[in-house]
Amino acid sequence: AAHGWAEEDIPDPQDPATRERSCLDWSEPGRPPHAALLEWHRALIALRHAHPVLAHTPLGEAMVEYDADAGWLWLRNGPLHVAVNLSPDGPPALLPLPLRRTVT
């Protein structure tokens, strides 16, 4: 209650039901939708292992641009660029992506 919670909202730590509600259900990873979310996280972790720059680029350097009307989002983090067309049924999105330049 000293942290702003209403006293009636605080679970009784001595009630066995409080403990039961707090225990992990280890069968969840094998059931939808949890299995898909677990696979998504595994794929993201695999990407970080395959491309270490993803794990070591400071998050403060990440840039996001978007156009809500056109329905696109562009994320840049170091050498990684992710362009997403969020328009459900519109034309292909045209993004102002930079040209790749080769310096010799």
CSV table of N, CA, C and O in Angstrom, one decimal:
chain,number,residue,atom,x,y,z
A,1,ALA,N,0.8,-1.2,0.0
A,1,ALA,CA,0.0,0.0,0.0
A,1,ALA,C,0.9,1.3,0.0
A,1,ALA,O,0.5,2.3,-0.6
A,2,ALA,N,2.1,1.2,0.6
A,2,ALA,CA,3.0,2.3,0.6
A,2,ALA,C,3.5,2.7,-0.8
A,2,ALA,O,4.0,3.8,-1.0
A,3,HIS,N,3.3,1.8,-1.7
A,3,HIS,CA,3.8,2.1,-3.1
A,3,HIS,C,2.6,2.5,-4.0
A,3,HIS,O,2.8,2.5,-5.2
A,4,GLY,N,1.5,2.8,-3.5
A,4,GLY,CA,0.4,3.3,-4.2
A,4,GLY,C,-0.6,2.2,-4.7
A,4,GLY,O,-1.6,2.5,-5.4
A,5,TRP,N,-0.5,1.0,-4.2
A,5,TRP,CA,-1.5,-0.1,-4.5
A,5,TRP,C,-2.6,0.0,-3.5
A,5,TRP,O,-2.4,0.2,-2.3
A,6,ALA,N,-3.8,-0.3,-4.0
A,6,ALA,CA,-4.9,-0.4,-3.1
A,6,ALA,C,-4.7,-1.7,-2.3
A,6,ALA,O,-4.3,-2.7,-2.9
A,7,GLU,N,-5.0,-1.7,-1.0
A,7,GLU,CA,-4.7,-2.8,-0.1
A,7,GLU,C,-5.5,-4.1,-0.6
A,7,GLU,O,-4.9,-5.2,-0.6
A,8,GLU,N,-6.7,-3.9,-1.2
A,8,GLU,CA,-7.4,-5.1,-1.6
A,8,GLU,C,-6.9,-5.7,-2.9
A,8,GLU,O,-7.2,-6.8,-3.3
A,9,ASP,N,-6.0,-4.9,-3.6
A,9,ASP,CA,-5.4,-5.4,-4.8
A,9,ASP,C,-4.1,-6.2,-4.6
A,9,ASP,O,-3.6,-6.9,-5.5
A,10,ILE,N,-3.6,-6.2,-3.4
A,10,ILE,CA,-2.3,-6.9,-3.1
A,10,ILE,C,-2.7,-8.3,-2.7
A,10,ILE,O,-3.4,-8.6,-1.8
A,11,PRO,N,-2.1,-9.3,-3.5
A,11,PRO,CA,-2.3,-10.7,-3.1
A,11,PRO,C,-1.8,-11.1,-1.8
A,11,PRO,O,-0.7,-10.6,-1.4
A,12,ASP,N,-2.5,-11.9,-1.1
A,12,ASP,CA,-2.0,-12.4,0.2
A,12,ASP,C,-0.9,-13.4,0.0
A,12,ASP,O,-1.1,-14.5,-0.6
A,13,PRO,N,0.3,-13.1,0.5
A,13,PRO,CA,1.4,-14.0,0.2
A,13,PRO,C,1.3,-15.3,1.0
A,13,PRO,O,2.0,-16.3,0.7
A,14,GLN,N,0.4,-15.4,2.0
A,14,GLN,CA,0.2,-16.6,2.7
A,14,GLN,C,-0.8,-17.5,2.1
A,14,GLN,O,-1.0,-18.7,2.5
A,15,ASP,N,-1.5,-17.0,1.1
A,15,ASP,CA,-2.6,-17.8,0.5
A,15,ASP,C,-2.0,-18.8,-0.6
A,15,ASP,O,-1.3,-18.3,-1.4
A,16,PRO,N,-2.2,-20.1,-0.4
A,16,PRO,CA,-1.7,-21.0,-1.4
A,16,PRO,C,-2.1,-20.7,-2.9
A,16,PRO,O,-1.3,-21.0,-3.8
A,17,ALA,N,-3.3,-20.1,-3.1
A,17,ALA,CA,-3.7,-19.7,-4.4
A,17,ALA,C,-2.8,-18.7,-5.0
A,17,ALA,O,-2.6,-18.7,-6.2
A,18,THR,N,-2.2,-17.8,-4.2
A,18,THR,CA,-1.3,-16.8,-4.7
A,18,THR,C,0.0,-17.5,-5.3
A,18,THR,O,0.4,-17.1,-6.4
A,19,ARG,N,0.5,-18.5,-4.6
A,19,ARG,CA,1.6,-19.2,-5.1
A,19,ARG,C,1.3,-19.9,-6.4
A,19,ARG,O,2.0,-19.9,-7.3
A,20,GLU,N,0.1,-20.6,-6.4
A,20,GLU,CA,-0.2,-21.3,-7.6
A,20,GLU,C,-0.3,-20.4,-8.8
A,20,GLU,O,0.1,-20.8,-9.9
A,21,ARG,N,-0.9,-19.2,-8.7
A,21,ARG,CA,-1.0,-18.3,-9.8
A,21,ARG,C,0.4,-17.8,-10.2
A,21,ARG,O,0.5,-17.3,-11.3
A,22,SER,N,1.4,-17.8,-9.3
A,22,SER,CA,2.7,-17.3,-9.6
A,22,SER,C,3.6,-18.3,-10.2
A,22,SER,O,4.7,-17.9,-10.7
A,23,CYS,N,3.3,-19.6,-10.2
A,23,CYS,CA,4.2,-20.6,-10.8
A,23,CYS,C,4.1,-20.6,-12.3
A,23,CYS,O,3.0,-20.5,-12.9
A,24,LEU,N,5.2,-20.9,-13.0
A,24,LEU,CA,5.2,-21.0,-14.4
A,24,LEU,C,4.5,-22.3,-14.8
A,24,LEU,O,4.6,-23.3,-14.2
A,25,ASP,N,3.8,-22.2,-15.9
A,25,ASP,CA,3.2,-23.4,-16.5
A,25,ASP,C,4.1,-23.8,-17.7
A,25,ASP,O,4.1,-23.3,-18.8
A,26,TRP,N,4.9,-24.9,-17.4
A,26,TRP,CA,5.9,-25.3,-18.3
A,26,TRP,C,5.3,-26.0,-19.5
A,26,TRP,O,6.1,-26.4,-20.5
A,27,SER,N,4.0,-26.2,-19.6
A,27,SER,CA,3.4,-26.8,-20.8
A,27,SER,C,3.1,-25.8,-21.8
A,27,SER,O,2.9,-26.1,-23.0
A,28,GLU,N,3.2,-24.5,-21.4
A,28,GLU,CA,2.8,-23.4,-22.4
A,28,GLU,C,3.7,-23.4,-23.6
A,28,GLU,O,3.2,-23.1,-24.7
A,29,PRO,N,5.0,-23.6,-23.5
A,29,PRO,CA,5.8,-23.4,-24.8
A,29,PRO,C,5.4,-24.4,-25.9
A,29,PRO,O,5.7,-24.2,-27.0
A,30,GLY,N,4.7,-25.5,-25.5
A,30,GLY,CA,4.3,-26.4,-26.6
A,30,GLY,C,2.9,-26.1,-27.1
A,30,GLY,O,2.5,-26.9,-28.0
A,31,ARG,N,2.3,-25.1,-26.7
A,31,ARG,CA,0.9,-24.8,-27.1
A,31,ARG,C,0.8,-23.4,-27.8
A,31,ARG,O,1.5,-22.5,-27.4
A,32,PRO,N,-0.1,-23.3,-28.8
A,32,PRO,CA,-0.3,-22.0,-29.4
A,32,PRO,C,-1.0,-21.1,-28.3
A,32,PRO,O,-1.7,-21.6,-27.5
A,33,PRO,N,-0.7,-19.8,-28.4
A,33,PRO,CA,0.2,-19.1,-29.2
A,33,PRO,C,1.6,-19.1,-28.7
A,33,PRO,O,2.5,-18.5,-29.3
A,34,HIS,N,1.9,-19.7,-27.6
A,34,HIS,CA,3.2,-19.6,-26.9
A,34,HIS,C,4.3,-20.2,-27.8
A,34,HIS,O,5.4,-19.7,-27.8
A,35,ALA,N,4.0,-21.3,-28.4
A,35,ALA,CA,5.0,-22.0,-29.2
A,35,ALA,C,5.5,-21.1,-30.3
A,35,ALA,O,6.7,-21.0,-30.6
A,36,ALA,N,4.6,-20.4,-31.0
A,36,ALA,CA,5.1,-19.5,-32.1
A,36,ALA,C,5.9,-18.3,-31.5
A,36,ALA,O,6.9,-17.9,-32.1
A,37,LEU,N,5.6,-17.8,-30.4
A,37,LEU,CA,6.3,-16.7,-29.8
A,37,LEU,C,7.7,-17.2,-29.3
A,37,LEU,O,8.7,-16.5,-29.5
A,38,LEU,N,7.8,-18.4,-28.8
A,38,LEU,CA,9.1,-19.0,-28.5
A,38,LEU,C,10.0,-19.2,-29.7
A,38,LEU,O,11.2,-18.9,-29.7
A,39,GLU,N,9.4,-19.7,-30.8
A,39,GLU,CA,10.2,-19.8,-32.0
A,39,GLU,C,10.6,-18.5,-32.6
A,39,GLU,O,11.7,-18.4,-33.1
A,40,TRP,N,9.8,-17.5,-32.4
A,40,TRP,CA,10.2,-16.1,-32.9
A,40,TRP,C,11.4,-15.6,-32.1
A,40,TRP,O,12.3,-15.1,-32.7
A,41,HIS,N,11.4,-15.8,-30.8
A,41,HIS,CA,12.5,-15.4,-30.0
A,41,HIS,C,13.8,-16.2,-30.3
A,41,HIS,O,14.9,-15.7,-30.4
A,42,ARG,N,13.6,-17.5,-30.6
A,42,ARG,CA,14.7,-18.3,-31.0
A,42,ARG,C,15.3,-17.8,-32.3
A,42,ARG,O,16.5,-17.8,-32.5
A,43,ALA,N,14.5,-17.4,-33.2
A,43,ALA,CA,15.0,-16.9,-34.5
A,43,ALA,C,15.7,-15.6,-34.3
A,43,ALA,O,16.8,-15.4,-35.0
A,44,LEU,N,15.2,-14.8,-33.5
A,44,LEU,CA,15.9,-13.5,-33.2
A,44,LEU,C,17.3,-13.7,-32.6
A,44,LEU,O,18.3,-13.1,-32.9
A,45,ILE,N,17.3,-14.6,-31.6
A,45,ILE,CA,18.6,-15.0,-31.0
A,45,ILE,C,19.6,-15.6,-32.0
A,45,ILE,O,20.8,-15.2,-32.0
A,46,ALA,N,19.1,-16.4,-32.9
A,46,ALA,CA,19.9,-17.0,-33.9
A,46,ALA,C,20.5,-15.9,-34.8
A,46,ALA,O,21.7,-16.0,-35.2
A,47,LEU,N,19.7,-14.9,-35.1
A,47,LEU,CA,20.2,-13.8,-36.0
A,47,LEU,C,21.3,-13.1,-35.3
A,47,LEU,O,22.3,-12.7,-35.9
A,48,ARG,N,21.1,-12.8,-34.0
A,48,ARG,CA,22.2,-12.1,-33.2
A,48,ARG,C,23.5,-12.9,-33.2
A,48,ARG,O,24.6,-12.4,-33.3
A,49,HIS,N,23.4,-14.3,-33.1
A,49,HIS,CA,24.6,-15.1,-33.2
A,49,HIS,C,25.2,-15.1,-34.5
A,49,HIS,O,26.4,-15.1,-34.7
A,50,ALA,N,24.4,-15.1,-35.6
A,50,ALA,CA,24.9,-15.2,-37.0
A,50,ALA,C,25.5,-13.9,-37.4
A,50,ALA,O,26.4,-13.8,-38.2
A,51,HIS,N,24.9,-12.8,-36.9
A,51,HIS,CA,25.4,-11.4,-37.2
A,51,HIS,C,25.7,-10.6,-36.0
A,51,HIS,O,24.8,-9.9,-35.5
A,52,PRO,N,26.9,-10.8,-35.4
A,52,PRO,CA,27.2,-10.2,-34.1
A,52,PRO,C,27.0,-8.7,-34.1
A,52,PRO,O,26.8,-8.1,-33.0
A,53,VAL,N,27.1,-8.0,-35.2
A,53,VAL,CA,26.9,-6.5,-35.2
A,53,VAL,C,25.5,-6.2,-34.7
A,53,VAL,O,25.3,-5.1,-34.1
A,54,LEU,N,24.5,-7.1,-34.8
A,54,LEU,CA,23.2,-6.8,-34.3
A,54,LEU,C,23.2,-6.8,-32.8
A,54,LEU,O,22.4,-6.1,-32.2
A,55,ALA,N,24.1,-7.5,-32.1
A,55,ALA,CA,24.2,-7.5,-30.7
A,55,ALA,C,25.0,-6.4,-30.1
A,55,ALA,O,25.0,-6.1,-28.9
A,56,HIS,N,25.9,-5.8,-30.9
A,56,HIS,CA,26.9,-4.9,-30.4
A,56,HIS,C,26.7,-3.5,-30.9
A,56,HIS,O,27.5,-2.6,-30.5
A,57,THR,N,25.7,-3.2,-31.7
A,57,THR,CA,25.5,-1.8,-32.1
A,57,THR,C,24.7,-1.1,-31.0
A,57,THR,O,23.7,-1.6,-30.6
A,58,PRO,N,25.2,0.0,-30.5
A,58,PRO,CA,24.5,0.7,-29.5
A,58,PRO,C,23.1,1.1,-29.9
A,58,PRO,O,22.8,1.6,-31.0
A,59,LEU,N,22.1,0.8,-29.0
A,59,LEU,CA,20.7,1.1,-29.4
A,59,LEU,C,20.5,2.6,-29.6
A,59,LEU,O,19.6,2.9,-30.3
A,60,GLY,N,21.3,3.4,-28.9
A,60,GLY,CA,21.1,4.8,-29.1
A,60,GLY,C,21.4,5.3,-30.5
A,60,GLY,O,21.0,6.4,-30.9
A,61,GLU,N,22.0,4.4,-31.3
A,61,GLU,CA,22.3,4.8,-32.7
A,61,GLU,C,21.2,4.3,-33.7
A,61,GLU,O,21.2,4.6,-34.8
A,62,ALA,N,20.2,3.6,-33.1
A,62,ALA,CA,19.0,3.2,-34.0
A,62,ALA,C,18.2,4.4,-34.4
A,62,ALA,O,18.0,5.3,-33.6
A,63,MET,N,17.8,4.4,-35.6
A,63,MET,CA,17.0,5.4,-36.2
A,63,MET,C,15.7,4.8,-36.8
A,63,MET,O,15.7,3.7,-37.4
A,64,VAL,N,14.6,5.5,-36.6
A,64,VAL,CA,13.3,5.0,-37.1
A,64,VAL,C,12.7,6.1,-37.9
A,64,VAL,O,12.6,7.3,-37.4
A,65,GLU,N,12.2,5.8,-39.1
A,65,GLU,CA,11.4,6.8,-39.9
A,65,GLU,C,10.2,6.1,-40.3
A,65,GLU,O,10.1,4.9,-40.4
A,66,TYR,N,9.1,6.8,-40.5
A,66,TYR,CA,7.9,6.2,-40.9
A,66,TYR,C,7.0,7.3,-41.6
A,66,TYR,O,7.2,8.5,-41.5
A,67,ASP,N,6.0,6.7,-42.3
A,67,ASP,CA,5.0,7.6,-43.0
A,67,ASP,C,3.7,6.9,-42.7
A,67,ASP,O,3.4,5.8,-43.3
A,68,ALA,N,2.9,7.4,-41.8
A,68,ALA,CA,1.7,6.8,-41.3
A,68,ALA,C,0.7,6.7,-42.5
A,68,ALA,O,-0.1,5.8,-42.6
A,69,ASP,N,0.7,7.8,-43.3
A,69,ASP,CA,-0.3,7.8,-44.4
A,69,ASP,C,0.0,6.8,-45.5
A,69,ASP,O,-0.8,6.1,-46.0
A,70,ALA,N,1.3,6.6,-45.8
A,70,ALA,CA,1.7,5.7,-46.8
A,70,ALA,C,1.8,4.3,-46.2
A,70,ALA,O,1.8,3.3,-47.0
A,71,GLY,N,1.9,4.2,-44.9
A,71,GLY,CA,1.9,2.8,-44.3
A,71,GLY,C,3.3,2.1,-44.3
A,71,GLY,O,3.3,0.9,-44.4
A,72,TRP,N,4.4,2.8,-44.1
A,72,TRP,CA,5.7,2.2,-44.1
A,72,TRP,C,6.5,2.6,-42.9
A,72,TRP,O,6.2,3.7,-42.3
A,73,LEU,N,7.4,1.8,-42.5
A,73,LEU,CA,8.3,2.0,-41.4
A,73,LEU,C,9.7,1.5,-41.8
A,73,LEU,O,9.8,0.5,-42.4
A,74,TRP,N,10.7,2.3,-41.4
A,74,TRP,CA,12.1,2.0,-41.8
A,74,TRP,C,12.9,2.1,-40.5
A,74,TRP,O,13.0,3.2,-39.9
A,75,LEU,N,13.6,1.0,-40.1
A,75,LEU,CA,14.5,1.0,-39.0
A,75,LEU,C,15.9,0.8,-39.5
A,75,LEU,O,16.2,0.0,-40.3
A,76,ARG,N,16.8,1.7,-38.9
A,76,ARG,CA,18.2,1.5,-39.2
A,76,ARG,C,19.0,1.4,-37.9
A,76,ARG,O,18.8,2.2,-37.0
A,77,ASN,N,19.8,0.4,-37.8
A,77,ASN,CA,20.6,0.2,-36.6
A,77,ASN,C,22.0,-0.3,-37.1
A,77,ASN,O,22.1,-1.5,-37.5
A,78,GLY,N,23.0,0.5,-37.1
A,78,GLY,CA,24.3,0.2,-37.7
A,78,GLY,C,24.1,-0.2,-39.2
A,78,GLY,O,23.4,0.5,-39.9
A,79,PRO,N,24.6,-1.3,-39.6
A,79,PRO,CA,24.5,-1.7,-41.0
A,79,PRO,C,23.1,-2.4,-41.3
A,79,PRO,O,22.8,-2.6,-42.5
A,80,LEU,N,22.3,-2.6,-40.3
A,80,LEU,CA,21.1,-3.3,-40.5
A,80,LEU,C,20.0,-2.3,-40.9
A,80,LEU,O,19.8,-1.2,-40.2
A,81,HIS,N,19.3,-2.6,-42.0
A,81,HIS,CA,18.1,-1.8,-42.4
A,81,HIS,C,16.9,-2.7,-42.5
A,81,HIS,O,17.0,-3.7,-43.2
A,82,VAL,N,15.8,-2.3,-41.9
A,82,VAL,CA,14.6,-3.1,-42.0
A,82,VAL,C,13.5,-2.2,-42.5
A,82,VAL,O,13.2,-1.2,-41.9
A,83,ALA,N,12.9,-2.5,-43.6
A,83,ALA,CA,11.8,-1.7,-44.2
A,83,ALA,C,10.6,-2.6,-44.2
A,83,ALA,O,10.6,-3.7,-44.6
A,84,VAL,N,9.5,-2.0,-43.7
A,84,VAL,CA,8.2,-2.7,-43.5
A,84,VAL,C,7.1,-2.0,-44.1
A,84,VAL,O,6.9,-0.8,-43.9
A,85,ASN,N,6.3,-2.7,-45.0
A,85,ASN,CA,5.1,-2.1,-45.6
A,85,ASN,C,4.0,-2.5,-44.7
A,85,ASN,O,3.6,-3.7,-44.6
A,86,LEU,N,3.4,-1.6,-44.0
A,86,LEU,CA,2.3,-1.9,-43.1
A,86,LEU,C,0.9,-1.6,-43.7
A,86,LEU,O,-0.1,-1.7,-43.0
A,87,SER,N,0.9,-1.3,-44.9
A,87,SER,CA,-0.4,-1.0,-45.6
A,87,SER,C,-1.1,-2.3,-45.9
A,87,SER,O,-0.6,-3.2,-46.6
A,88,PRO,N,-2.3,-2.5,-45.4
A,88,PRO,CA,-3.0,-3.8,-45.5
A,88,PRO,C,-3.4,-4.2,-46.9
A,88,PRO,O,-3.3,-5.3,-47.3
A,89,ASP,N,-3.7,-3.2,-47.7
A,89,ASP,CA,-4.2,-3.5,-49.1
A,89,ASP,C,-3.9,-2.5,-50.1
A,89,ASP,O,-4.4,-2.4,-51.2
A,90,GLY,N,-3.0,-1.6,-49.7
A,90,GLY,CA,-2.6,-0.5,-50.6
A,90,GLY,C,-1.5,-0.9,-51.6
A,90,GLY,O,-1.1,-2.1,-51.7
A,91,PRO,N,-1.0,0.0,-52.4
A,91,PRO,CA,0.0,-0.3,-53.4
A,91,PRO,C,1.4,-0.6,-52.6
A,91,PRO,O,1.5,-0.3,-51.5
A,92,PRO,N,2.4,-1.1,-53.3
A,92,PRO,CA,3.7,-1.3,-52.7
A,92,PRO,C,4.2,0.1,-52.2
A,92,PRO,O,4.0,1.1,-52.8
A,93,ALA,N,4.8,0.0,-51.0
A,93,ALA,CA,5.3,1.3,-50.4
A,93,ALA,C,6.6,1.7,-51.1
A,93,ALA,O,7.5,0.8,-51.4
A,94,LEU,N,6.8,2.9,-51.3
A,94,LEU,CA,8.0,3.5,-51.8
A,94,LEU,C,8.7,4.2,-50.7
A,94,LEU,O,8.2,5.2,-50.1
A,95,LEU,N,9.9,3.7,-50.3
A,95,LEU,CA,10.7,4.3,-49.2
A,95,LEU,C,11.9,5.1,-49.7
A,95,LEU,O,12.5,4.7,-50.7
A,96,PRO,N,12.3,6.1,-49.0
A,96,PRO,CA,13.4,6.9,-49.4
A,96,PRO,C,14.7,6.2,-48.9
A,96,PRO,O,15.5,6.8,-48.2
A,97,LEU,N,15.0,5.0,-49.4
A,97,LEU,CA,16.2,4.3,-48.9
A,97,LEU,C,17.4,4.9,-49.6
A,97,LEU,O,17.4,5.3,-50.8
A,98,PRO,N,18.6,5.0,-48.9
A,98,PRO,CA,19.8,5.5,-49.6
A,98,PRO,C,20.3,4.5,-50.6
A,98,PRO,O,20.1,3.3,-50.5
A,99,LEU,N,21.1,5.0,-51.5
A,99,LEU,CA,21.7,4.2,-52.5
A,99,LEU,C,23.0,3.6,-51.8
A,99,LEU,O,23.6,4.2,-51.0
A,100,ARG,N,23.3,2.4,-52.2
A,100,ARG,CA,24.5,1.7,-51.7
A,100,ARG,C,25.6,2.2,-52.5
A,100,ARG,O,25.6,2.2,-53.7
A,101,ARG,N,26.6,2.7,-51.8
A,101,ARG,CA,27.8,3.3,-52.5
A,101,ARG,C,29.0,2.5,-52.2
A,101,ARG,O,29.2,2.0,-51.0
A,102,THR,N,29.8,2.2,-53.1
A,102,THR,CA,31.1,1.5,-52.9
A,102,THR,C,32.2,2.5,-53.0
A,102,THR,O,32.4,3.3,-53.9
A,103,VAL,N,33.0,2.5,-51.9
A,103,VAL,CA,34.1,3.5,-51.9
A,103,VAL,C,35.4,2.7,-52.2
A,103,VAL,O,35.7,1.6,-51.7
A,104,THR,N,36.1,3.2,-53.2
A,104,THR,CA,37.4,2.5,-53.6
A,104,THR,C,38.6,3.4,-53.3
A,104,THR,O,38.5,4.5,-53.0
